[in-house]
């Protein structure tokens, strides 16, 4: 069973994606802030990470950077899912080797779940 980690401080978003992904047979774990997300990722070795940017304690960029430096996790697909959509933020994420930067306003929950499943099912990761 593929394991998906959602690092997001909005419990409603976590519930929406967790419910849909679990119904399709995925193991979903979550963390409500960046600090907890790093710990959970290092302990659980997820197949895909869905990451918000604006979170308490440690922001999504710092989480992304930390996971990319981790020997076990550096190839795991990491999808940033954020309300931030300016070029500066997107470029910053690309420099930190994000797999894909997705803007919340541009995707429905159904489209986002399909994106997560695509990465989980294909095993696509960064080179």
Short mmCIF file of C-alpha atoms in Angstrom, two decimals, residues 35-96:
data_model
loop_
_atom_site.label_atom_id
_atom_site.label_comp_id
_atom_site.label_asym_id
_atom_site.label_seq_id
_atom_site.Cartn_x
_atom_site.Cartn_y
_atom_site.Cartn_z
CA UNK A 35 8.53 20.61 12.16
CA UNK A 36 6.21 17.65 12.70
CA UNK A 37 6.20 16.95 8.95
CA UNK A 38 9.97 16.53 8.84
CA UNK A 39 9.86 14.13 11.78
CA UNK A 40 7.01 12.07 10.32
CA UNK A 41 8.68 11.91 6.89
CA UNK A 42 11.95 10.70 8.40
CA UNK A 43 10.15 8.06 10.49
CA UNK A 44 7.58 6.87 7.94
CA UNK A 45 9.40 7.07 4.56
CA UNK A 46 6.37 8.11 2.47
CA UNK A 47 6.04 7.42 -1.26
CA UNK A 48 4.73 10.96 -1.92
CA UNK A 49 4.72 14.17 0.15
CA UNK A 50 2.05 16.85 -0.28
CA UNK A 51 3.33 20.05 1.28
CA UNK A 52 1.80 23.42 2.09
CA UNK A 53 4.12 26.45 2.21
CA UNK A 54 2.61 28.73 4.84
CA UNK A 55 2.64 26.75 8.09
CA UNK A 56 3.54 27.30 11.73
CA UNK A 57 7.00 26.55 13.14
CA UNK A 58 8.78 25.56 9.93
CA UNK A 59 7.56 26.69 6.50
CA UNK A 60 7.20 24.45 3.48
CA UNK A 61 10.38 25.71 1.82
CA UNK A 62 12.46 24.70 4.84
CA UNK A 63 10.73 21.30 4.90
CA UNK A 64 11.43 20.82 1.19
CA UNK A 65 15.08 21.72 1.64
CA UNK A 66 15.48 19.38 4.60
CA UNK A 67 13.81 16.43 2.86
CA UNK A 68 15.92 16.90 -0.27
CA UNK A 69 19.06 16.67 1.89
CA UNK A 70 17.90 13.43 3.53
CA UNK A 71 19.55 10.35 2.02
CA UNK A 72 16.38 8.24 2.30
CA UNK A 73 13.95 10.90 1.11
CA UNK A 74 15.77 12.97 -1.51
CA UNK A 75 14.10 11.15 -4.43
CA UNK A 76 10.55 11.10 -3.04
CA UNK A 77 8.09 13.15 -5.12
CA UNK A 78 7.21 16.33 -3.22
CA UNK A 79 4.21 18.31 -4.40
CA UNK A 80 3.83 21.82 -3.05
CA UNK A 81 0.16 22.74 -2.82
CA UNK A 82 -0.16 26.39 -1.88
CA UNK A 83 -2.13 29.60 -2.19
CA UNK A 84 1.11 31.33 -3.11
CA UNK A 85 1.33 31.73 -6.85
CA UNK A 86 3.86 34.43 -7.62
CA UNK A 87 6.86 33.62 -9.78
CA UNK A 88 9.32 34.31 -6.99
CA UNK A 89 7.82 31.60 -4.76
CA UNK A 90 7.55 29.12 -7.62
CA UNK A 91 11.19 29.74 -8.62
CA UNK A 92 12.31 29.31 -5.03
CA UNK A 93 10.57 25.93 -4.89
CA UNK A 94 12.11 24.87 -8.20
CA UNK A 95 15.59 25.75 -6.94
CA UNK A 96 14.93 23.50 -3.95
#
